[in-house]
Structure formats: C-alpha cells, structure tokens
Amino acid sequence: MTAVVGQAVDVPTGDGVADAYLVRPAEGGPYPGVLMYMDAFGPRPSLRAMADRLASAGYTVLLPNVFHRHGRAPVVPLPEFIDHAARRALFERLGPILRSLTPDLSMPDAAAYLRALAECPEAADGPVGVTGYCMGARLALLTAGHHPDRVAAAAGFHGGRLATDAPDSPHLVADRVTAELYFGHADADPSLPPGQIERLERALTDAGVRHRCEVYAGAPHGFTQADLAAYDPDADARHRAALLDLLDRTLESP
C-alpha cells in the first residue's frame, strides 16, 4: 500500500459540526476526492482502515460521522468485534438514531461534506466519487441524485431499503442522477429483498442511468466490514476491485 496521511477534521453543517476523518496519499497530490459514507456503527478503526486503503489507491477520502447530531463518533460504545449478539444489542440503541436521519437532514449535510472536499487543498478540483455501506449505500444514491453536478460516480455495498414504498425512498432520485453507479448487494438480505432489487434496477434503467447491480452470492449483509461477524473476505475483495474500477474510470487523476 502507498503510505497515507490521515487526520481528524471538523466539517461545519447547518446543524452543528460533523466530526470526520480525512486521509490522502502521503506524497504528491492533489488527488480526486471521495466521500465515504459509514455503516450504522459509524467511524471506527476498521472503517478508517478502509478509508486508508482507498486513499492508498490515489484518492483523498472524507469519512464523516453522519450521526453527528447525537455526539462525536462513536455515538454508542462499540466492542472491538461485533458478533451477532452484540449487533442486536447495538441496534436497539442505534435503530432510532438511524431512522431519525431523514433525507431532509442528510442531504444538507451531504452538501456540507461535498463543500469540505471542494475546499480541501489535498482534493483535486472537479467532481467526486461517493461510496457507502449498509445505510451509507442509501446516502450515496441520494447524494448522487441531489448533487448531480458534483458526483461523477457512486457505489453502495450491502445497502438496505434502497427501493421501498416510502415517498422518500432513494430509488426515486434516479431521474436526477448523472453519475455512473455500482451496487454490490448482499445475498438473501432481509433489508433488501428481491422485490426492492428489481425496483431499483428498473428505476435506474428507466432513467437511463449508467449502472451495474450485482448480488454477491453467499455474502451476508455487512460483508465488507472486518470487525463484524458477517465479514466475508472474498466478497470484500470483490467489492474493493469493483469500487476501484468505477472510480478509476470516472474520476480524473492528477
């Protein structure tokens, strides 16, 4: 891996300050910007390691705490390893926080994160990439739809509730997306049943969005997260290759 330099940063938003992690290659630059959206457990050592790995490929990566209204990360204490029992207990506390982050709140925040990358000397001028995990996949799609002038590529992995019956379902922004999209779905994921996968695919196709949606056979929800019991190293490697393929094709390198 190319050596990287990471630091804690604060991003001003309309509802206070979002704590975040910013990382880039140690030498050269500026590098294309990537906004990385967290899963429900938030910024933590394993997720920062993912940001480091992405930065080492030649990107300036911003990983914000999207739950900043509830405190700095971690908003609830986290164990080093999250097994299935710990996950259930944590979601009793995190579930209400997650559900409170509606598009009315998350999209103004997205504008602040994109502005932070635009103002960052280590990030190159021009459009950025977005990637997200679990709930972050929804935020990635919404961000691509709400900020088409700033997002050239967006990806989501083991995302849930991407195409629901709700009036603010992420798939409804498809007709506003100009970015190229990639989704790596978990297999047999109760948060994204086959009907939603089909609805998402249909919405993107009907809107003429350049995209690819793939189901990772045998990979459970959370397959990219090394500190979860659901981690699948083969599916994680596949996700990294797909993400870099998307970003390398759509973002201009210095």
mmCIF file of N, CA and C in Angstrom, residues 153-230:
data_model
loop_
_atom_site.group_PDB
_atom_site.id
_atom_site.type_symbol
_atom_site.label_atom_id
_atom_site.label_comp_id
_atom_site.label_asym_id
_atom_site.label_seq_id
_atom_site.Cartn_x
_atom_site.Cartn_y
_atom_site.Cartn_z
ATOM 1 N N ALA A 153 -19.423 9.521 -9.775
ATOM 2 C CA ALA A 153 -19.563 8.082 -9.566
ATOM 3 C C ALA A 153 -20.054 7.839 -8.156
ATOM 4 N N ALA A 154 -20.909 6.836 -8.009
ATOM 5 C CA ALA A 154 -21.399 6.481 -6.672
ATOM 6 C C ALA A 154 -21.573 4.971 -6.603
ATOM 7 N N ALA A 155 -21.216 4.427 -5.443
ATOM 8 C CA ALA A 155 -21.310 2.983 -5.235
ATOM 9 C C ALA A 155 -21.927 2.718 -3.872
ATOM 10 N N GLY A 156 -22.595 1.582 -3.771
ATOM 11 C CA GLY A 156 -23.176 1.168 -2.497
ATOM 12 C C GLY A 156 -23.013 -0.337 -2.330
ATOM 13 N N PHE A 157 -22.723 -0.758 -1.102
ATOM 14 C CA PHE A 157 -22.472 -2.162 -0.827
ATOM 15 C C PHE A 157 -23.294 -2.613 0.379
ATOM 16 N N HIS A 158 -23.869 -3.786 0.238
ATOM 17 C CA HIS A 158 -24.844 -4.349 1.191
ATOM 18 C C HIS A 158 -25.775 -3.268 1.746
ATOM 19 N N GLY A 159 -26.318 -2.498 0.827
ATOM 20 C CA GLY A 159 -27.269 -1.449 1.201
ATOM 21 C C GLY A 159 -28.638 -2.037 1.502
ATOM 22 N N GLY A 160 -29.364 -1.365 2.359
ATOM 23 C CA GLY A 160 -30.726 -1.766 2.700
ATOM 24 C C GLY A 160 -31.719 -0.668 2.389
ATOM 25 N N ARG A 161 -32.969 -1.065 2.122
ATOM 26 C CA ARG A 161 -34.071 -0.124 1.926
ATOM 27 C C ARG A 161 -33.746 0.892 0.825
ATOM 28 N N LEU A 162 -33.221 0.398 -0.281
ATOM 29 C CA LEU A 162 -32.872 1.268 -1.400
ATOM 30 C C LEU A 162 -34.058 1.606 -2.295
ATOM 31 N N ALA A 163 -35.093 0.768 -2.259
ATOM 32 C CA ALA A 163 -36.235 0.971 -3.162
ATOM 33 C C ALA A 163 -37.512 0.522 -2.471
ATOM 34 N N THR A 164 -37.941 1.305 -1.500
ATOM 35 C CA THR A 164 -39.123 0.981 -0.715
ATOM 36 C C THR A 164 -40.351 1.695 -1.279
ATOM 37 N N ASP A 165 -41.478 1.538 -0.584
ATOM 38 C CA ASP A 165 -42.707 2.247 -0.962
ATOM 39 C C ASP A 165 -42.784 3.643 -0.358
ATOM 40 N N ALA A 166 -41.779 4.024 0.431
ATOM 41 C CA ALA A 166 -41.811 5.318 1.109
ATOM 42 C C ALA A 166 -41.668 6.460 0.106
ATOM 43 N N PRO A 167 -42.275 7.608 0.392
ATOM 44 C CA PRO A 167 -42.185 8.737 -0.548
ATOM 45 C C PRO A 167 -40.792 9.328 -0.663
ATOM 46 N N ASP A 168 -39.892 8.991 0.270
ATOM 47 C CA ASP A 168 -38.519 9.488 0.179
ATOM 48 C C ASP A 168 -37.530 8.352 -0.092
ATOM 49 N N SER A 169 -38.013 7.262 -0.675
ATOM 50 C CA SER A 169 -37.128 6.142 -0.998
ATOM 51 C C SER A 169 -36.011 6.592 -1.934
ATOM 52 N N PRO A 170 -34.774 6.124 -1.708
ATOM 53 C CA PRO A 170 -33.654 6.587 -2.537
ATOM 54 C C PRO A 170 -33.827 6.360 -4.029
ATOM 55 N N HIS A 171 -34.481 5.272 -4.432
ATOM 56 C CA HIS A 171 -34.571 4.987 -5.871
ATOM 57 C C HIS A 171 -35.357 6.051 -6.626
ATOM 58 N N LEU A 172 -36.119 6.868 -5.927
ATOM 59 C CA LEU A 172 -36.937 7.884 -6.587
ATOM 60 C C LEU A 172 -36.116 9.057 -7.123
ATOM 61 N N VAL A 173 -34.836 9.134 -6.761
ATOM 62 C CA VAL A 173 -33.995 10.205 -7.310
ATOM 63 C C VAL A 173 -33.304 9.771 -8.593
ATOM 64 N N ALA A 174 -33.600 8.577 -9.090
ATOM 65 C CA ALA A 174 -32.881 8.045 -10.251
ATOM 66 C C ALA A 174 -32.897 8.995 -11.438
ATOM 67 N N ASP A 175 -34.011 9.672 -11.660
ATOM 68 C CA ASP A 175 -34.111 10.540 -12.834
ATOM 69 C C ASP A 175 -33.278 11.808 -12.706
ATOM 70 N N ARG A 176 -32.642 12.018 -11.545
ATOM 71 C CA ARG A 176 -31.789 13.188 -11.351
ATOM 72 C C ARG A 176 -30.306 12.829 -11.373
ATOM 73 N N VAL A 177 -30.009 11.543 -11.438
ATOM 74 C CA VAL A 177 -28.624 11.073 -11.361
ATOM 75 C C VAL A 177 -27.940 11.199 -12.717
ATOM 76 N N THR A 178 -26.742 11.781 -12.723
ATOM 77 C CA THR A 178 -25.907 11.808 -13.928
ATOM 78 C C THR A 178 -24.639 10.974 -13.743
ATOM 79 N N ALA A 179 -24.360 10.559 -12.521
ATOM 80 C CA ALA A 179 -23.176 9.757 -12.218
ATOM 81 C C ALA A 179 -23.347 8.335 -12.736
ATOM 82 N N GLU A 180 -22.225 7.627 -12.829
ATOM 83 C CA GLU A 180 -22.263 6.184 -13.051
ATOM 84 C C GLU A 180 -22.366 5.499 -11.691
ATOM 85 N N LEU A 181 -23.210 4.481 -11.584
ATOM 86 C CA LEU A 181 -23.477 3.833 -10.305
ATOM 87 C C LEU A 181 -23.080 2.356 -10.329
ATOM 88 N N TYR A 182 -22.712 1.868 -9.148
ATOM 89 C CA TYR A 182 -22.468 0.438 -8.956
ATOM 90 C C TYR A 182 -23.034 0.037 -7.599
ATOM 91 N N PHE A 183 -23.765 -1.080 -7.570
ATOM 92 C CA PHE A 183 -24.267 -1.622 -6.309
ATOM 93 C C PHE A 183 -23.878 -3.084 -6.184
ATOM 94 N N GLY A 184 -23.267 -3.425 -5.054
ATOM 95 C CA GLY A 184 -22.959 -4.806 -4.721
ATOM 96 C C GLY A 184 -23.875 -5.225 -3.584
ATOM 97 N N HIS A 185 -24.905 -5.996 -3.908
ATOM 98 C CA HIS A 185 -25.915 -6.370 -2.926
ATOM 99 C C HIS A 185 -25.497 -7.620 -2.153
ATOM 100 N N ALA A 186 -25.857 -7.665 -0.885
ATOM 101 C CA ALA A 186 -25.698 -8.888 -0.108
ATOM 102 C C ALA A 186 -26.732 -9.914 -0.554
ATOM 103 N N ASP A 187 -26.387 -11.178 -0.436
ATOM 104 C CA ASP A 187 -27.283 -12.248 -0.830
ATOM 105 C C ASP A 187 -28.303 -12.500 0.277
ATOM 106 N N ALA A 188 -29.546 -12.728 -0.105
ATOM 107 C CA ALA A 188 -30.622 -13.044 0.843
ATOM 108 C C ALA A 188 -30.646 -12.035 1.993
ATOM 109 N N ASP A 189 -30.598 -10.762 1.645
ATOM 110 C CA ASP A 189 -30.550 -9.683 2.635
ATOM 111 C C ASP A 189 -31.978 -9.255 2.982
ATOM 112 N N PRO A 190 -32.416 -9.446 4.228
ATOM 113 C CA PRO A 190 -33.788 -9.060 4.577
ATOM 114 C C PRO A 190 -34.038 -7.559 4.449
ATOM 115 N N SER A 191 -32.984 -6.745 4.484
ATOM 116 C CA SER A 191 -33.175 -5.304 4.331
ATOM 117 C C SER A 191 -33.261 -4.882 2.875
ATOM 118 N N LEU A 192 -33.000 -5.805 1.944
ATOM 119 C CA LEU A 192 -33.129 -5.510 0.518
ATOM 120 C C LEU A 192 -33.607 -6.789 -0.189
ATOM 121 N N PRO A 193 -34.893 -7.101 -0.055
ATOM 122 C CA PRO A 193 -35.431 -8.316 -0.677
ATOM 123 C C PRO A 193 -35.437 -8.202 -2.201
ATOM 124 N N PRO A 194 -35.643 -9.327 -2.894
ATOM 125 C CA PRO A 194 -35.607 -9.324 -4.364
ATOM 126 C C PRO A 194 -36.514 -8.277 -5.010
ATOM 127 N N GLY A 195 -37.680 -8.035 -4.420
ATOM 128 C CA GLY A 195 -38.577 -7.037 -4.996
ATOM 129 C C GLY A 195 -37.952 -5.652 -5.033
ATOM 130 N N GLN A 196 -37.208 -5.297 -3.993
ATOM 131 C CA GLN A 196 -36.543 -3.996 -3.987
ATOM 132 C C GLN A 196 -35.383 -3.953 -4.969
ATOM 133 N N ILE A 197 -34.665 -5.063 -5.091
ATOM 134 C CA ILE A 197 -33.575 -5.111 -6.067
ATOM 135 C C ILE A 197 -34.124 -4.882 -7.469
ATOM 136 N N GLU A 198 -35.241 -5.539 -7.781
ATOM 137 C CA GLU A 198 -35.859 -5.376 -9.103
ATOM 138 C C GLU A 198 -36.360 -3.949 -9.303
ATOM 139 N N ARG A 199 -36.941 -3.357 -8.264
ATOM 140 C CA ARG A 199 -37.456 -1.990 -8.367
ATOM 141 C C ARG A 199 -36.324 -0.999 -8.589
ATOM 142 N N LEU A 200 -35.220 -1.187 -7.897
ATOM 143 C CA LEU A 200 -34.063 -0.315 -8.080
ATOM 144 C C LEU A 200 -33.520 -0.435 -9.496
ATOM 145 N N GLU A 201 -33.349 -1.665 -9.949
ATOM 146 C CA GLU A 201 -32.827 -1.883 -11.299
ATOM 147 C C GLU A 201 -33.735 -1.242 -12.342
ATOM 148 N N ARG A 202 -35.041 -1.394 -12.174
ATOM 149 C CA ARG A 202 -35.992 -0.823 -13.126
ATOM 150 C C ARG A 202 -35.938 0.694 -13.127
ATOM 151 N N ALA A 203 -35.839 1.299 -11.928
ATOM 152 C CA ALA A 203 -35.791 2.759 -11.842
ATOM 153 C C ALA A 203 -34.533 3.304 -12.517
ATOM 154 N N LEU A 204 -33.395 2.668 -12.285
ATOM 155 C CA LEU A 204 -32.147 3.142 -12.891
ATOM 156 C C LEU A 204 -32.162 2.956 -14.401
ATOM 157 N N THR A 205 -32.676 1.824 -14.844
ATOM 158 C CA THR A 205 -32.750 1.570 -16.279
ATOM 159 C C THR A 205 -33.691 2.547 -16.974
ATOM 160 N N ASP A 206 -34.869 2.734 -16.398
ATOM 161 C CA ASP A 206 -35.846 3.645 -16.993
ATOM 162 C C ASP A 206 -35.318 5.073 -17.057
ATOM 163 N N ALA A 207 -34.491 5.451 -16.085
ATOM 164 C CA ALA A 207 -33.938 6.813 -16.066
ATOM 165 C C ALA A 207 -32.698 6.950 -16.943
ATOM 166 N N GLY A 208 -32.235 5.860 -17.537
ATOM 167 C CA GLY A 208 -31.064 5.925 -18.397
ATOM 168 C C GLY A 208 -29.757 6.100 -17.641
ATOM 169 N N VAL A 209 -29.732 5.689 -16.377
ATOM 170 C CA VAL A 209 -28.529 5.826 -15.552
ATOM 171 C C VAL A 209 -27.530 4.726 -15.916
ATOM 172 N N ARG A 210 -26.296 5.087 -16.146
ATOM 173 C CA ARG A 210 -25.247 4.086 -16.331
ATOM 174 C C ARG A 210 -25.029 3.377 -14.996
ATOM 175 N N HIS A 211 -25.182 2.068 -14.982
ATOM 176 C CA HIS A 211 -25.112 1.384 -13.698
ATOM 177 C C HIS A 211 -24.863 -0.100 -13.880
ATOM 178 N N ARG A 212 -24.434 -0.711 -12.782
ATOM 179 C CA ARG A 212 -24.353 -2.158 -12.688
ATOM 180 C C ARG A 212 -24.751 -2.558 -11.277
ATOM 181 N N CYS A 213 -25.662 -3.492 -11.167
ATOM 182 C CA CYS A 213 -26.105 -4.025 -9.875
ATOM 183 C C CYS A 213 -25.808 -5.517 -9.852
ATOM 184 N N GLU A 214 -25.114 -5.967 -8.816
ATOM 185 C CA GLU A 214 -24.742 -7.367 -8.707
ATOM 186 C C GLU A 214 -25.088 -7.889 -7.319
ATOM 187 N N VAL A 215 -25.574 -9.102 -7.251
ATOM 188 C CA VAL A 215 -25.784 -9.791 -5.981
ATOM 189 C C VAL A 215 -24.577 -10.666 -5.724
ATOM 190 N N TYR A 216 -23.945 -10.485 -4.576
ATOM 191 C CA TYR A 216 -22.778 -11.281 -4.214
ATOM 192 C C TYR A 216 -23.258 -12.579 -3.581
ATOM 193 N N ALA A 217 -23.250 -13.643 -4.351
ATOM 194 C CA ALA A 217 -23.808 -14.922 -3.905
ATOM 195 C C ALA A 217 -23.125 -15.406 -2.624
ATOM 196 N N GLY A 218 -23.942 -15.722 -1.637
ATOM 197 C CA GLY A 218 -23.437 -16.251 -0.381
ATOM 198 C C GLY A 218 -22.897 -15.224 0.584
ATOM 199 N N ALA A 219 -22.845 -13.963 0.188
ATOM 200 C CA ALA A 219 -22.277 -12.918 1.045
ATOM 201 C C ALA A 219 -23.383 -12.285 1.882
ATOM 202 N N PRO A 220 -23.252 -12.252 3.203
ATOM 203 C CA PRO A 220 -24.301 -11.695 4.053
ATOM 204 C C PRO A 220 -24.225 -10.180 4.152
ATOM 205 N N HIS A 221 -25.286 -9.597 4.660
ATOM 206 C CA HIS A 221 -25.298 -8.160 4.929
ATOM 207 C C HIS A 221 -24.126 -7.825 5.859
ATOM 208 N N GLY A 222 -23.337 -6.814 5.482
ATOM 209 C CA GLY A 222 -22.169 -6.429 6.266
ATOM 210 C C GLY A 222 -20.883 -7.076 5.797
ATOM 211 N N PHE A 223 -20.872 -7.643 4.590
ATOM 212 C CA PHE A 223 -19.743 -8.462 4.161
ATOM 213 C C PHE A 223 -18.437 -7.711 4.004
ATOM 214 N N THR A 224 -18.464 -6.375 3.935
ATOM 215 C CA THR A 224 -17.219 -5.611 3.768
ATOM 216 C C THR A 224 -16.554 -5.242 5.088
ATOM 217 N N GLN A 225 -17.231 -5.443 6.200
ATOM 218 C CA GLN A 225 -16.779 -4.886 7.476
ATOM 219 C C GLN A 225 -15.999 -5.913 8.296
ATOM 220 N N ALA A 226 -14.681 -5.707 8.409
ATOM 221 C CA ALA A 226 -13.799 -6.703 9.003
ATOM 222 C C ALA A 226 -14.037 -6.917 10.487
ATOM 223 N N ASP A 227 -14.705 -5.987 11.152
ATOM 224 C CA ASP A 227 -14.954 -6.153 12.589
ATOM 225 C C ASP A 227 -16.343 -6.698 12.877
ATOM 226 N N LEU A 228 -17.040 -7.198 11.857
ATOM 227 C CA LEU A 228 -18.352 -7.805 12.033
ATOM 228 C C LEU A 228 -18.270 -9.309 11.812
ATOM 229 N N ALA A 229 -19.145 -10.037 12.494
ATOM 230 C CA ALA A 229 -19.219 -11.481 12.284
ATOM 231 C C ALA A 229 -19.629 -11.810 10.859
ATOM 232 N N ALA A 230 -20.289 -10.876 10.180
ATOM 233 C CA ALA A 230 -20.748 -11.092 8.807
ATOM 234 C C ALA A 230 -19.641 -10.931 7.773
#
